[in-house]
XYZ file of C-alpha atoms in Angstrom:
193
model
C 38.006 4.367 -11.180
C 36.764 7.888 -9.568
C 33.678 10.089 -11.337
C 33.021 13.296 -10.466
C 29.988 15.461 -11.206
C 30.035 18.854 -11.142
C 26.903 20.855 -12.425
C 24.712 23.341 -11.704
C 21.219 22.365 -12.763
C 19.258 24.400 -14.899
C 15.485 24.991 -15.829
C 16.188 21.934 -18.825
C 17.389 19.560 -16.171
C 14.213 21.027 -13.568
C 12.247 20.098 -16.853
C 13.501 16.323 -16.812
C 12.823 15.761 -13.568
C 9.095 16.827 -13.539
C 8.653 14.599 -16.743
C 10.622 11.517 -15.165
C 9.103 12.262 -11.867
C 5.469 11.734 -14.045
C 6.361 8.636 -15.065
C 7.658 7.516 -11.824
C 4.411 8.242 -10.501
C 2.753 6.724 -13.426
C 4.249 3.418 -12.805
C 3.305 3.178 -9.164
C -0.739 4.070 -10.415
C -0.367 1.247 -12.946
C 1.376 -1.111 -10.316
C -1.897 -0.478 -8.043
C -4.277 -0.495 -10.305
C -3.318 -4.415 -11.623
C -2.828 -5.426 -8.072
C -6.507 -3.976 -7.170
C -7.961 -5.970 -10.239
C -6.222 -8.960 -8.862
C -7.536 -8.514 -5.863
C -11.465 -8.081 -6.868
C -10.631 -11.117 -9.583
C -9.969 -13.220 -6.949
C -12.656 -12.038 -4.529
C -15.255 -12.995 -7.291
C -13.509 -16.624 -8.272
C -14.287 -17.059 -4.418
C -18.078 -15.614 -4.732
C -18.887 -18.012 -8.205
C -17.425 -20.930 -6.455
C -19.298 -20.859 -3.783
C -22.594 -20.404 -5.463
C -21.822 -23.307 -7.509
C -21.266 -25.472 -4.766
C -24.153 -24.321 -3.134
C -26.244 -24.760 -6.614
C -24.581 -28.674 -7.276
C -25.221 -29.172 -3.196
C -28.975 -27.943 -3.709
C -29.625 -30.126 -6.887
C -28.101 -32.925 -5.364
C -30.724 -33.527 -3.300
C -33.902 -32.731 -5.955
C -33.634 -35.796 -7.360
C -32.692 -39.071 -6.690
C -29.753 -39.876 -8.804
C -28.260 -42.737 -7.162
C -25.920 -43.353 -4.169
C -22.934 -43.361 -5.717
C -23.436 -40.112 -7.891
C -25.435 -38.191 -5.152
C -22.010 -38.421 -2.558
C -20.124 -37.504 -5.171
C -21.775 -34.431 -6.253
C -22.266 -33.765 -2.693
C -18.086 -34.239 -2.357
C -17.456 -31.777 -5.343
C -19.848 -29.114 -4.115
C -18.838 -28.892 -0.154
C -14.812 -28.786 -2.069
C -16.136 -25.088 -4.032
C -18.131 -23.907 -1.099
C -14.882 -24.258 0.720
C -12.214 -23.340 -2.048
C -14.800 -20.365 -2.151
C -15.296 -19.524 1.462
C -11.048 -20.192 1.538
C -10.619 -16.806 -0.941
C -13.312 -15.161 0.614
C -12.250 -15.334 4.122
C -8.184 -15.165 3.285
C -7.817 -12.529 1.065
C -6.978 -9.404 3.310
C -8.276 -5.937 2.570
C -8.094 -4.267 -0.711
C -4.813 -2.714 -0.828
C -4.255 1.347 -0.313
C -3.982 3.400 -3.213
C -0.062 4.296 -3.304
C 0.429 8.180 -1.882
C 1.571 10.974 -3.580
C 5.698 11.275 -3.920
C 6.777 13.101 -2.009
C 10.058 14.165 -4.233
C 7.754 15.327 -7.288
C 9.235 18.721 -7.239
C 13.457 17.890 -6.813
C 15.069 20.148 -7.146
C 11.955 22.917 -6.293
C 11.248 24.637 -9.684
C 11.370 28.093 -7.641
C 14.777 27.684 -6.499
C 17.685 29.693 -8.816
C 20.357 27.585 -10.266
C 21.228 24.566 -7.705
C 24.505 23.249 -7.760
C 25.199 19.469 -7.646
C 28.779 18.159 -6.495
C 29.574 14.327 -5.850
C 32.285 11.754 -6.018
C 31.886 8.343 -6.436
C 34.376 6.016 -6.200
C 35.206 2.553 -6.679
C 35.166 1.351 -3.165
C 31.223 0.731 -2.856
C 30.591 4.010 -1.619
C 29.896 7.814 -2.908
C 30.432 11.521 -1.735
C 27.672 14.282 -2.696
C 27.896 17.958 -1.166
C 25.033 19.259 0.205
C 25.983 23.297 0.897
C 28.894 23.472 3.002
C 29.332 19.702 4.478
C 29.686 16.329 2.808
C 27.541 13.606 2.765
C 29.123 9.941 2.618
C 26.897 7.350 1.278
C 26.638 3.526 0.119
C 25.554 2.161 -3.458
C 23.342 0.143 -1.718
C 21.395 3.422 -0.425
C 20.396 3.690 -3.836
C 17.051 1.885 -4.495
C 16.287 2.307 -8.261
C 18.358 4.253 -10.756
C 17.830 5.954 -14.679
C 19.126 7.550 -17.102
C 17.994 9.934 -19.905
C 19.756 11.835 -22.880
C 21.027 14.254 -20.655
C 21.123 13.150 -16.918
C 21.231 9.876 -14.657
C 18.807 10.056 -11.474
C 19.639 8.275 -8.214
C 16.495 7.510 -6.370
C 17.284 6.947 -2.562
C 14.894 5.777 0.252
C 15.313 8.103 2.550
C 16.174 11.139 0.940
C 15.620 13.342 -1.861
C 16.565 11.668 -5.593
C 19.874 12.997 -7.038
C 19.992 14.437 -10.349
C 22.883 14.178 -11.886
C 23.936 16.137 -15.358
C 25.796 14.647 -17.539
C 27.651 17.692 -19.148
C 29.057 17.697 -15.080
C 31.210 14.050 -15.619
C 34.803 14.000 -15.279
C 36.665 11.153 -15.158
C 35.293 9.387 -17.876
C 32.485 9.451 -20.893
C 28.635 8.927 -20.161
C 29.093 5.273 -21.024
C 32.058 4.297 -18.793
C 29.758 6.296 -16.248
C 26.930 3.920 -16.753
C 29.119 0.495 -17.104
C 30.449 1.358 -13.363
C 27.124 2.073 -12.177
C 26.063 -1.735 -13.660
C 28.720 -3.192 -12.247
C 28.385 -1.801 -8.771
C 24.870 -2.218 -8.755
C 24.777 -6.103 -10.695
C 21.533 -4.831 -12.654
C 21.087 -2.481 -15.628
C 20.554 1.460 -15.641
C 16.535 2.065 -17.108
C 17.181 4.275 -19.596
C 13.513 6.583 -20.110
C 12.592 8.552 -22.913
């Protein structure tokens, strides 16, 4: 089965993008954000156990509570000063805060009516036009891809996401359009609001 897309985007699709561009953004703050908390979580698991080892190991020796019980308080609190001093030392660096995308503004909201032209075929591999010469890629190129009422967006890693139109399709409805996208791809199309 061959699609083809032929569109010329318009200030509605430009619209779109910004608004799924947000989001895309949005999700890579929130990704951070959880992985930060995970990180200081774990770096203050590592500062309590310690302390409490130290606390048991201190206590241990303030009174005299028998052989037996003294060694094994003494066991449990060198295991959390080192379980603590382990997630203290091991953890590496707080992680980066992600950077700005670069592709927030595809395509550039000063730019008149952009044309979009591609060709994808059934063979594991797709044709866009960018001006006058072609462009022959691989599904696997693409890294993540949605879809919204209007429009499906390719996002690439090393290159600018592709908007797509769906008013543009030949070859074959919206849905047909999607199914062959799942099936080339072996995971679902994330359809945003």
């Amino acid at each position: 089965m061959v699609f083809r897309v032929r569109a010329v985007l318009v200030e509605e699709d430009r619209k779109a993008w910004r608004l799924a561009s947000a989001k895309r953004e949005k999700l890579a703050r929130s990704g951070y954000g959880l992985f930060l908390g995970l990180w200081l979580v774990m770096k203050l698991l590592g500062m309590f156990l310690a302390g409490c080892g130290a606390v048991i190991l201190y206590g241990t020796g303030a009174e005299d509570p028998g052989v037996i019980k003294g060694v094994l308080q003494a066991i449990i609190a060198l295991y959390l000063i080192g379980g603590g001093g382990w997630l203290l030392l091991t953890l590496p660096r707080p992680p980066k805060r992600p950077e700005k995308l670069p592709d927030r503004d595809f395509p550039p909201s000063g730019m008149p009516d952009t044309p979009v032209r591609a060709v994808f075929f059934g063979d594991g591999c797709f044709v866009l036009w960018e001006g006058l010469r072609d462009v022959r890629l691989g599904y696997s190129s693409i890294r993540a891809y949605w879809e919204d009422e209007g429009r499906f967006y390719l996002f690439f890693e090393d290159r600018p996401p592709l908007v797509l139109p769906k008013r543009g399709l030949a070859g074959g409805t919206a849905e047909d359009f999607r199914d062959f996208l799942e099936q080339e791809f072996g995971w679902p199309v994330e359809r945003i609001k």
